[in-house]
Short mmCIF file of C-alpha atoms and ligand atoms in Angstrom, two decimals:
data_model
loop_
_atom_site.label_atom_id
_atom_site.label_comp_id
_atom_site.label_asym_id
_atom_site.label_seq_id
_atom_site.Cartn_x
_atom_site.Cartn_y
_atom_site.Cartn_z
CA UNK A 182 -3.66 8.42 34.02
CA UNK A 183 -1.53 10.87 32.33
CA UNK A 184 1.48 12.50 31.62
CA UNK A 185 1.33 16.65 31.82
CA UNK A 186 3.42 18.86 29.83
CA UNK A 187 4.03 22.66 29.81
CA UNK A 188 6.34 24.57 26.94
CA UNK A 189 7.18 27.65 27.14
CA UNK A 190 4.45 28.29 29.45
CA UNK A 191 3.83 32.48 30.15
CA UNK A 192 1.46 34.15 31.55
CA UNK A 193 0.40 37.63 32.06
CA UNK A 194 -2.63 39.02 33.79
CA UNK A 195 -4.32 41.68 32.46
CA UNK A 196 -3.19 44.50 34.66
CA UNK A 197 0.20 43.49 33.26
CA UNK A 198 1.49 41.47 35.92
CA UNK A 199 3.89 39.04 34.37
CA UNK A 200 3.12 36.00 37.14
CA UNK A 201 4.54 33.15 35.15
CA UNK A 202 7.79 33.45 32.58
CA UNK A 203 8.56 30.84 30.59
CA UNK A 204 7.95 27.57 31.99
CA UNK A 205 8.66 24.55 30.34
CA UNK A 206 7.86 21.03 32.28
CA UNK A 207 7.49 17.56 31.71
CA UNK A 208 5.43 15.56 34.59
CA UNK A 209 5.46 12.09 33.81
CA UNK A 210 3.05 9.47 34.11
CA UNK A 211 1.98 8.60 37.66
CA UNK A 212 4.58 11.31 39.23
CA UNK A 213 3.72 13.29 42.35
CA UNK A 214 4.87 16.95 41.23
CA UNK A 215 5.62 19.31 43.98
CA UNK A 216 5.62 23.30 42.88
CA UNK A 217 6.84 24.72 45.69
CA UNK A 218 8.03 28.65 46.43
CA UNK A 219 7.43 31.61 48.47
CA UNK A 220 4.16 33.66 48.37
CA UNK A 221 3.63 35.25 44.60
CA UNK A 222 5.52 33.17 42.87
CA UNK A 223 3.64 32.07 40.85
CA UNK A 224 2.45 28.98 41.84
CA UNK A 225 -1.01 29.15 41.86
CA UNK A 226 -1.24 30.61 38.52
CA UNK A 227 0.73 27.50 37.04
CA UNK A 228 -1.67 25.08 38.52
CA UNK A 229 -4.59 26.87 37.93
CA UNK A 230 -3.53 27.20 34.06
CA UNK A 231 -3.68 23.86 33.94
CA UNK A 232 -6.76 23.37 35.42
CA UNK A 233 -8.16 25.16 32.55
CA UNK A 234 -9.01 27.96 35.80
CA UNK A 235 -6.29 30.77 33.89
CA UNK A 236 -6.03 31.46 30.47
CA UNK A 237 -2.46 31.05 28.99
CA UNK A 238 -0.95 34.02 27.26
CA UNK A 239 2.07 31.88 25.74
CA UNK A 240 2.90 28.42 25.52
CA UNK A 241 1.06 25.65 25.39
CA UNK A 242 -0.04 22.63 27.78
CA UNK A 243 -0.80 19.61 27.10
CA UNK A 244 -2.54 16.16 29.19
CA UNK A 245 -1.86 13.28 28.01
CA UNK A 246 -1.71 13.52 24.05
CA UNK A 247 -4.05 16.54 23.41
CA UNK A 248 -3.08 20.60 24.04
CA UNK A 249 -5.63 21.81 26.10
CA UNK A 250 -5.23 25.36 25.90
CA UNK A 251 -8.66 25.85 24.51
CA UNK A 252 -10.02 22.60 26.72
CA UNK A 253 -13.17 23.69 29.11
CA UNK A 254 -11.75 22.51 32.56
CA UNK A 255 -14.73 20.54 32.22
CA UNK A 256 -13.26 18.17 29.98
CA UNK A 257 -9.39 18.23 30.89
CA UNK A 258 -10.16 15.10 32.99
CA UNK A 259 -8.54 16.33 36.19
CA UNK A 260 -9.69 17.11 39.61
CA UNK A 261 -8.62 20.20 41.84
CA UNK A 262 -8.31 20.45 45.34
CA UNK A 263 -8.04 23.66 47.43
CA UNK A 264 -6.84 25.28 50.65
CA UNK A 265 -10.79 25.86 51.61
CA UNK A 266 -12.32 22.52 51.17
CA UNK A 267 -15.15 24.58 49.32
CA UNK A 268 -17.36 21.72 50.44
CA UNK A 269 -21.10 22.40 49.90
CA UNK A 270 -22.12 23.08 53.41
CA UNK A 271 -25.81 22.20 52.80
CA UNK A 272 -24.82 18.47 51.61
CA UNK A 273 -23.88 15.55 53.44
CA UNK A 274 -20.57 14.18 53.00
CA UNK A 275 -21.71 11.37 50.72
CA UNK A 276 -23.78 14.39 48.71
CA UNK A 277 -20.59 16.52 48.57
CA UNK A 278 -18.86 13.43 46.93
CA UNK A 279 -21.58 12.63 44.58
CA UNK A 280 -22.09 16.04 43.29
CA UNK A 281 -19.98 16.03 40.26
CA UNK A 282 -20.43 12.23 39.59
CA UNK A 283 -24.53 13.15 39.06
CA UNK A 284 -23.67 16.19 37.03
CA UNK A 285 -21.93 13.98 34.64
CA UNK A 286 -24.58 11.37 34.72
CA UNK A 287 -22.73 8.62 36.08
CA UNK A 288 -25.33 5.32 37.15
CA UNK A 289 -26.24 5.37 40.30
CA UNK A 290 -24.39 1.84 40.94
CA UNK A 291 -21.28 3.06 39.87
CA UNK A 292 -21.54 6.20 41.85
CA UNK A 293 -22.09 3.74 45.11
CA UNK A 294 -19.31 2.20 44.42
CA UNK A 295 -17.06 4.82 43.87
CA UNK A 296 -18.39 6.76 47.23
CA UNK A 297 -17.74 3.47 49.26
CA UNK A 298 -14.22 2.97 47.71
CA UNK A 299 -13.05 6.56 48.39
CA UNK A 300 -14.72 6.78 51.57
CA UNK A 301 -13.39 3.33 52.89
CA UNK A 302 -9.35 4.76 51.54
CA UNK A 303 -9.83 7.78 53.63
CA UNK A 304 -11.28 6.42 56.34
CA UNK A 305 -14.43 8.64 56.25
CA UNK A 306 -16.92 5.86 55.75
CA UNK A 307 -18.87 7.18 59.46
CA UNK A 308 -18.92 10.87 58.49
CA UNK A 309 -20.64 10.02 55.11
CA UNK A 310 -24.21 11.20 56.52
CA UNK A 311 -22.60 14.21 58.39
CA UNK A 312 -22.59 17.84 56.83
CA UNK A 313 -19.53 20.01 56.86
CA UNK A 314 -20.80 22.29 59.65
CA UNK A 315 -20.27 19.22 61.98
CA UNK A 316 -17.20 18.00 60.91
CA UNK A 317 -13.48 18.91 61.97
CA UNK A 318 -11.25 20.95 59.47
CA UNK A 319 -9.55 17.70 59.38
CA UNK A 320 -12.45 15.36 58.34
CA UNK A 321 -13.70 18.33 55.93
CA UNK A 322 -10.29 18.03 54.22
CA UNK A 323 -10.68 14.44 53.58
CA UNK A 324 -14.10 14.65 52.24
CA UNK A 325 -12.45 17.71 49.71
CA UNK A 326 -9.56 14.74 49.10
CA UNK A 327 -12.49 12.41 48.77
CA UNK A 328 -14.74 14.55 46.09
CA UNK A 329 -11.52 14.79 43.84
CA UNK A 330 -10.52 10.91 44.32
CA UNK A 331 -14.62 10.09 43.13
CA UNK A 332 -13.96 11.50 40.12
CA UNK A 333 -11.06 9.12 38.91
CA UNK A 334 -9.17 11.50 36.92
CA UNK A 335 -6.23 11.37 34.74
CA UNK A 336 -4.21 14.43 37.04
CA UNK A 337 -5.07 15.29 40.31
CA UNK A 338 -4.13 19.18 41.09
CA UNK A 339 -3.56 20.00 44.67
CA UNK A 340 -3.53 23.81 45.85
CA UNK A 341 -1.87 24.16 49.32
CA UNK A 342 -4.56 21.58 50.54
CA UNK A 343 -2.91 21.24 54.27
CA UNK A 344 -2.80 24.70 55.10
CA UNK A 345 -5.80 24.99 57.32
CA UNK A 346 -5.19 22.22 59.19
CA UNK A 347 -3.34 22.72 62.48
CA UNK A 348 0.82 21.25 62.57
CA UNK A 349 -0.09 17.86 63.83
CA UNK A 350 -2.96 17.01 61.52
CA UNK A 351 -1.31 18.53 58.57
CA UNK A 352 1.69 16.00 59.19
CA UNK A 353 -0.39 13.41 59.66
CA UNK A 354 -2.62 14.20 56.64
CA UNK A 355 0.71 14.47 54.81
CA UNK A 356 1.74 10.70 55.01
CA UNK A 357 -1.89 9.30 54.14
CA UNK A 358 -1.54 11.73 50.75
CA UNK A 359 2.12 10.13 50.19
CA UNK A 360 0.49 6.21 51.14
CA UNK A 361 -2.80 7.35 49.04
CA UNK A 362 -0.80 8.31 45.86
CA UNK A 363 1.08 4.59 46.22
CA UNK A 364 -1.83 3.65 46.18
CA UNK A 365 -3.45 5.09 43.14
CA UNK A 366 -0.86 6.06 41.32
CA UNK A 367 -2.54 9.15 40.13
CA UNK A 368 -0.22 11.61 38.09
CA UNK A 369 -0.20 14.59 40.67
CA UNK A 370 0.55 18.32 40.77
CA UNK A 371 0.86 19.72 44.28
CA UNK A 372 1.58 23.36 45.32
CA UNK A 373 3.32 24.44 48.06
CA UNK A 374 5.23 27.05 50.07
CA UNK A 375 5.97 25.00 52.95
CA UNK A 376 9.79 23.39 51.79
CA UNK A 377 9.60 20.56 54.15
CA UNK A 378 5.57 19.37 52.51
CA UNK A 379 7.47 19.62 49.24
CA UNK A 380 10.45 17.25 50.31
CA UNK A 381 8.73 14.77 52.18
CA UNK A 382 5.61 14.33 49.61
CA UNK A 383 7.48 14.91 45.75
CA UNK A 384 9.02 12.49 43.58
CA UNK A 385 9.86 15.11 42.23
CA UNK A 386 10.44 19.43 43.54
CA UNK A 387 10.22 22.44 41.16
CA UNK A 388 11.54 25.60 43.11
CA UNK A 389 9.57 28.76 41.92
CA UNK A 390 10.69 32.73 42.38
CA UNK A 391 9.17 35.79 40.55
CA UNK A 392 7.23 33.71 38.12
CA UNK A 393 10.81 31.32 36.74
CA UNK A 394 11.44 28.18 37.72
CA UNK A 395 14.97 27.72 39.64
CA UNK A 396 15.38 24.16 39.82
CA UNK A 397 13.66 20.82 38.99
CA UNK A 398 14.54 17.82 40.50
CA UNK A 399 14.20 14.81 43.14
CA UNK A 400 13.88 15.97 47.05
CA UNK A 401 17.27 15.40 47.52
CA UNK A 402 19.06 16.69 44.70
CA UNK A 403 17.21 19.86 45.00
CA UNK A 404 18.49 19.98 48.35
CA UNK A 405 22.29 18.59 48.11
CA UNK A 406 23.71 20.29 45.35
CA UNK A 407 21.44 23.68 44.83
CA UNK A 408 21.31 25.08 41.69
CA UNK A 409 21.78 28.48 43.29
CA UNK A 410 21.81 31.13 46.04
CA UNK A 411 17.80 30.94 46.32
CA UNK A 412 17.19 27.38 45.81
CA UNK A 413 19.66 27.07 48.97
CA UNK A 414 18.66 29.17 51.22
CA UNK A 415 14.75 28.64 50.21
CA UNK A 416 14.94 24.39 50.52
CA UNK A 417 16.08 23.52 54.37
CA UNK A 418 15.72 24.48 57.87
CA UNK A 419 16.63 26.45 59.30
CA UNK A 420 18.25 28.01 56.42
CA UNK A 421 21.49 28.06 55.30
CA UNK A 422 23.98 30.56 55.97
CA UNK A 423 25.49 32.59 53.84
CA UNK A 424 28.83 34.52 53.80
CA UNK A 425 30.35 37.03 51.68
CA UNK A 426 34.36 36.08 50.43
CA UNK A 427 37.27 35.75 48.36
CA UNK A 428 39.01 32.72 46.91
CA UNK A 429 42.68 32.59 48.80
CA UNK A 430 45.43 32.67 46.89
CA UNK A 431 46.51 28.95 47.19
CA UNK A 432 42.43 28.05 45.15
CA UNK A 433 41.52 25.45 48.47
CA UNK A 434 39.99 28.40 51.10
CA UNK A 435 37.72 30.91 51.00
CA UNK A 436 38.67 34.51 53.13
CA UNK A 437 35.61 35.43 54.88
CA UNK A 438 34.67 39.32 54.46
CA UNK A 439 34.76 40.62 58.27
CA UNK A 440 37.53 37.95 59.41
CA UNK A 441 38.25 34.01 59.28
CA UNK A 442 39.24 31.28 56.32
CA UNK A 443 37.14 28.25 55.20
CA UNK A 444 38.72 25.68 53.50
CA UNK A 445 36.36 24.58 50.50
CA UNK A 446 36.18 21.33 48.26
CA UNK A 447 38.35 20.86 45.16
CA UNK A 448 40.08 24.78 43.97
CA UNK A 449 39.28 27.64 42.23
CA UNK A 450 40.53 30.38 40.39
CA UNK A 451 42.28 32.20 43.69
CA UNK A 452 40.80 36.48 43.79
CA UNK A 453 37.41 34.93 42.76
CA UNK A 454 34.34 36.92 44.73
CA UNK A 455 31.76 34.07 46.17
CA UNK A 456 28.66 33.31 48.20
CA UNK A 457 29.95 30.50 50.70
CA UNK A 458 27.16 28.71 52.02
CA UNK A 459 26.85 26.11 55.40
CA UNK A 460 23.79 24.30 56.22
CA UNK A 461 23.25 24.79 60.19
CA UNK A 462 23.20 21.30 60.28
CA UNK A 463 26.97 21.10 58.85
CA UNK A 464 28.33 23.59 61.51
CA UNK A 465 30.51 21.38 64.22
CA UNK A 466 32.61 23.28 67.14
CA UNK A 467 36.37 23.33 66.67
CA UNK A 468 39.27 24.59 68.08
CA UNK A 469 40.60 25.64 65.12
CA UNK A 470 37.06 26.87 63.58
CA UNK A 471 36.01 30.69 63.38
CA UNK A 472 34.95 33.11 66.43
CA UNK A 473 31.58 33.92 66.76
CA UNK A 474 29.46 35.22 69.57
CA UNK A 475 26.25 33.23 71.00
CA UNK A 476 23.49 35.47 70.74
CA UNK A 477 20.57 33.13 71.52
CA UNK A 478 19.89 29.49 72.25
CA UNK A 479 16.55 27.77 70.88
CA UNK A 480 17.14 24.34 72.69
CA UNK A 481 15.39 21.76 70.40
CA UNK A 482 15.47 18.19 72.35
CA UNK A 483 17.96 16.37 71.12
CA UNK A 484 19.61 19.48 69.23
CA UNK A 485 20.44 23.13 69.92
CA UNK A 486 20.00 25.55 67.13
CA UNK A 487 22.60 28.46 68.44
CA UNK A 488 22.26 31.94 66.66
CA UNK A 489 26.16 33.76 66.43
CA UNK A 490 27.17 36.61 65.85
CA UNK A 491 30.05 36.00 62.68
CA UNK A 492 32.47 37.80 61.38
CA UNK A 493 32.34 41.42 61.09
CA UNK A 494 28.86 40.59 62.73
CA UNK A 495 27.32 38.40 60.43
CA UNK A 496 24.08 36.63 61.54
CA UNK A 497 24.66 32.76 61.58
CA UNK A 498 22.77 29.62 63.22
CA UNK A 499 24.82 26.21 63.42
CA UNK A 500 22.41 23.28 64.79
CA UNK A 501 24.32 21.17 67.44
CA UNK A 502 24.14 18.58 69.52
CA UNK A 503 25.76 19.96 72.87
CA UNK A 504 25.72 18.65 76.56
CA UNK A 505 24.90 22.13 77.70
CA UNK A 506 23.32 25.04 76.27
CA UNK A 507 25.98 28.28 75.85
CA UNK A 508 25.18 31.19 77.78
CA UNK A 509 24.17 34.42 75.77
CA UNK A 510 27.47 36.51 74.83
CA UNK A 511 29.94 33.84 75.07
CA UNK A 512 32.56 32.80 72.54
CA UNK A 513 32.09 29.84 70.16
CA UNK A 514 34.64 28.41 67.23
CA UNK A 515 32.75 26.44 64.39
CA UNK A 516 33.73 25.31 61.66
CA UNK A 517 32.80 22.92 58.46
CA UNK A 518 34.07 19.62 56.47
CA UNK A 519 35.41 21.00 53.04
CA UNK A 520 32.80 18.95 51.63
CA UNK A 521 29.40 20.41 53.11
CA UNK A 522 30.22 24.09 52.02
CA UNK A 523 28.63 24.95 49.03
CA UNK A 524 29.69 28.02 46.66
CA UNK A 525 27.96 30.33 44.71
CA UNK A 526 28.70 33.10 41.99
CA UNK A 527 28.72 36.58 43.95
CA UNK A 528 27.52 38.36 41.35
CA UNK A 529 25.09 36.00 39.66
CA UNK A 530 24.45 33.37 42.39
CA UNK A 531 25.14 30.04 40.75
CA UNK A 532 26.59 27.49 41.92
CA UNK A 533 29.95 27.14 40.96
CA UNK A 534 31.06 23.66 40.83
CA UNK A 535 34.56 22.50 41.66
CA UNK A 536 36.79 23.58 38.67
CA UNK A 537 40.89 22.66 37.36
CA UNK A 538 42.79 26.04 37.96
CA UNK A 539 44.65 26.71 34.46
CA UNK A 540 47.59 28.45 35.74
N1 ATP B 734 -6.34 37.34 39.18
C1 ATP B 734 -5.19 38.02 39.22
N2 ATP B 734 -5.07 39.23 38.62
C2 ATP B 734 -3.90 39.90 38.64
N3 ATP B 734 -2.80 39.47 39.25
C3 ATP B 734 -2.85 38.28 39.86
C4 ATP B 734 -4.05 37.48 39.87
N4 ATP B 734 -3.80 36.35 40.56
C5 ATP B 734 -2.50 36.43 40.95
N5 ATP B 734 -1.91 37.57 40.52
C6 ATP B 734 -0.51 37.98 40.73
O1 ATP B 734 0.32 37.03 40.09
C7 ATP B 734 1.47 36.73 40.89
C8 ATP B 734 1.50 35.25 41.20
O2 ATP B 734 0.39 34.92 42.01
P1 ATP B 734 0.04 33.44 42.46
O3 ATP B 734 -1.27 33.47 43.13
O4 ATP B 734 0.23 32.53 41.31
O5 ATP B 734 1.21 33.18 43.53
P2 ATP B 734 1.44 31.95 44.51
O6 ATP B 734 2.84 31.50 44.27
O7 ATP B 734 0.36 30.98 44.40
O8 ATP B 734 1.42 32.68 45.94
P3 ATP B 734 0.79 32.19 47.36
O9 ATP B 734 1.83 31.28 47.98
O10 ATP B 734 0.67 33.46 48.12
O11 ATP B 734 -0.50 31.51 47.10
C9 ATP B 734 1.37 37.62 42.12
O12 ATP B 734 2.14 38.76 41.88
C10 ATP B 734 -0.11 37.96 42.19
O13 ATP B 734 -0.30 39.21 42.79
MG1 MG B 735 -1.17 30.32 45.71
#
């Protein structure tokens, strides 16, 4: 096993796009990495430059003890797994897995028993005489999971490998990744653009946009206290809502643009311009909360996600747990604990944490 690290990783592709700025990274030994944004981020690029897949314009990388920007992929000791199980569909499954364990002229014993020990983990032993054309998306996956686990490498790189499968196997294929990783204990990189994959399967989350990373951290920090406008809307569902304001005068409230106060946690300077954000989750009804206007009602089970109309007609959705579902065009108060509302710069979108107000 190994411990990855990126400095002042960059990269530029020759028709100038400028897909990765500056990265700088430290995945430790035995950690499950999630790299998670939305599409063109970047993502890709970062794993695949450390695959050895991508050249590097700047910065350098490094496995374990030894900088491998001028490695062969080869020889970086890792294995790579992909959205298309690019499974040879010619070969059995036991074939598929052997493949790269013949082509480094590993004994034929040892091969066995690295087949049977992968295939017995994922619970593929029966398909192992089966080619891919007769095997479920599902199955195909695991034997993709199966060819990279043969291999025993030091870092195991994982592009978007769930995203063919349908909701329910992609869920399920989720926890045996999470239990097979406990298992292993192989240092992982994972990529992502699905927020809820990257919370449930990281130790720890790196949010990506336009080629910078936002924030680093565990699931829930990540997802508590967001380093910013993007990290907060981007982590969570459904997202959080935003609204345009002005710090009151007394520093505890914030004066909605289009109507309404909030009270907020701690002060701040009073005339400062802020994001306000509320989780949907975080919305309750009260009396003494602001007016909005039901638009629609996506009854969930257990929970109602309600989409208002705000303020000066600002899109909202508070999650709730009501007896009966509102009818379309009627009047709603919500409102938030002081604690769940979360502020950011207006201008620069960082979060602004609680400050003393110097009078
Ligand atoms: N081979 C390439 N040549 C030129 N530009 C590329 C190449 N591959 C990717 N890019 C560009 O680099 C940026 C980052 O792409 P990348 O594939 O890393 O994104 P991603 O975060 O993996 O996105 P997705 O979620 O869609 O897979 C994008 O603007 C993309 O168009
Ligand atoms: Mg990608």
């Amino acid at each position: 096993m190994a411990r990855v690290r990126l400095s002042n990783v960059d990269k530029t592709y020759p028709g100038g796009t400028r897909a990765v700025r500056g990265c700088s990274l430290e995945i430790s030994d035995g950690e499950f990495l999630v790299l998670v944004g939305p599409s063109g981020c970047g993502k890709s690029t970062l794993l695949r430059m450390v695959a050895g897949l991508e050249e590097i314009t700047e910065g350098t990388i490094e496995i374990g003890d030894r900088i491998v920007n001028d490695v062969a992929p080869k020889d970086r000791d890792i294995a790579m797994v992909f959205q298309n199980y690019a499974l040879y569909p010619h070969k059995t499954a036991r074939a598929n897995l052997e493949f790269a364990l013949k082509l480094r002229r590993i004994p034929r014993a040892e091969r066995d028993r690295r087949v049977t020990e992968a295939a017995r983990i994922l619970g593929i032993e029966e398909l192992l005489d089966r080619k891919p054309g007769r095997m479920s998306g599902g199955q195909q996956q695991r034997v993709a999971l199966g060819r990279a686990l043969v291999r025993e490498p030091a870092v195991f790189l994982f592009d978007e490998p769930l995203s063919n499968l349908d909701a329910k196997l992609r869920h399920q294929t989720r926890g045996e990744l999470k239990e097979l990783h406990a298992r292993v204990g192989t240092t992982s990189i994972y990529v992502t653009h699905d927020q809820e994959e990257a919370m449930t399967l990281g130790t720890r989350v790196v949010v990506m946009k336009d080629g910078v990373i936002q924030q680093v951290g565990p699931p829930l920090e990540v997802f508590r206290p967001p380093a910013n406008r993007f990290v907060a809307t981007f982590i969570g569902a459904p997202a959080m809502n935003l609204f345009e304001g002005v710090v009151g005068s007394d520093g505890t409230g914030v004066e909605i643009e289009g109507g309404g106060r909030i009270a907020i946690d701690g002060e701040r300077t009073p005339g400062t311009e802020v994001t306000l954000g509320i989780r949907p989750q975080h919305l309750i009804e009260t009396p003494d909360g602001i007016e909005c206007r039901v638009r629609v009602c996506e009854p969930l089970g257990d929970e109602t996600d309600v989409m208002l109309d705000g303020p000066g007609e600002v899109p909202l959705t508070a999650r709730l747990r009501l007896d009966e579902v509102p009818q379309a065009g009627s009047k709603m108060r919500v409102g938030v604990l002081p604690a769940n509302t979360h502020l950011f710069g207006r201008e620069c979108g960082e979060r602004m944490e609680s400050e003393t107000v110097v009078a």
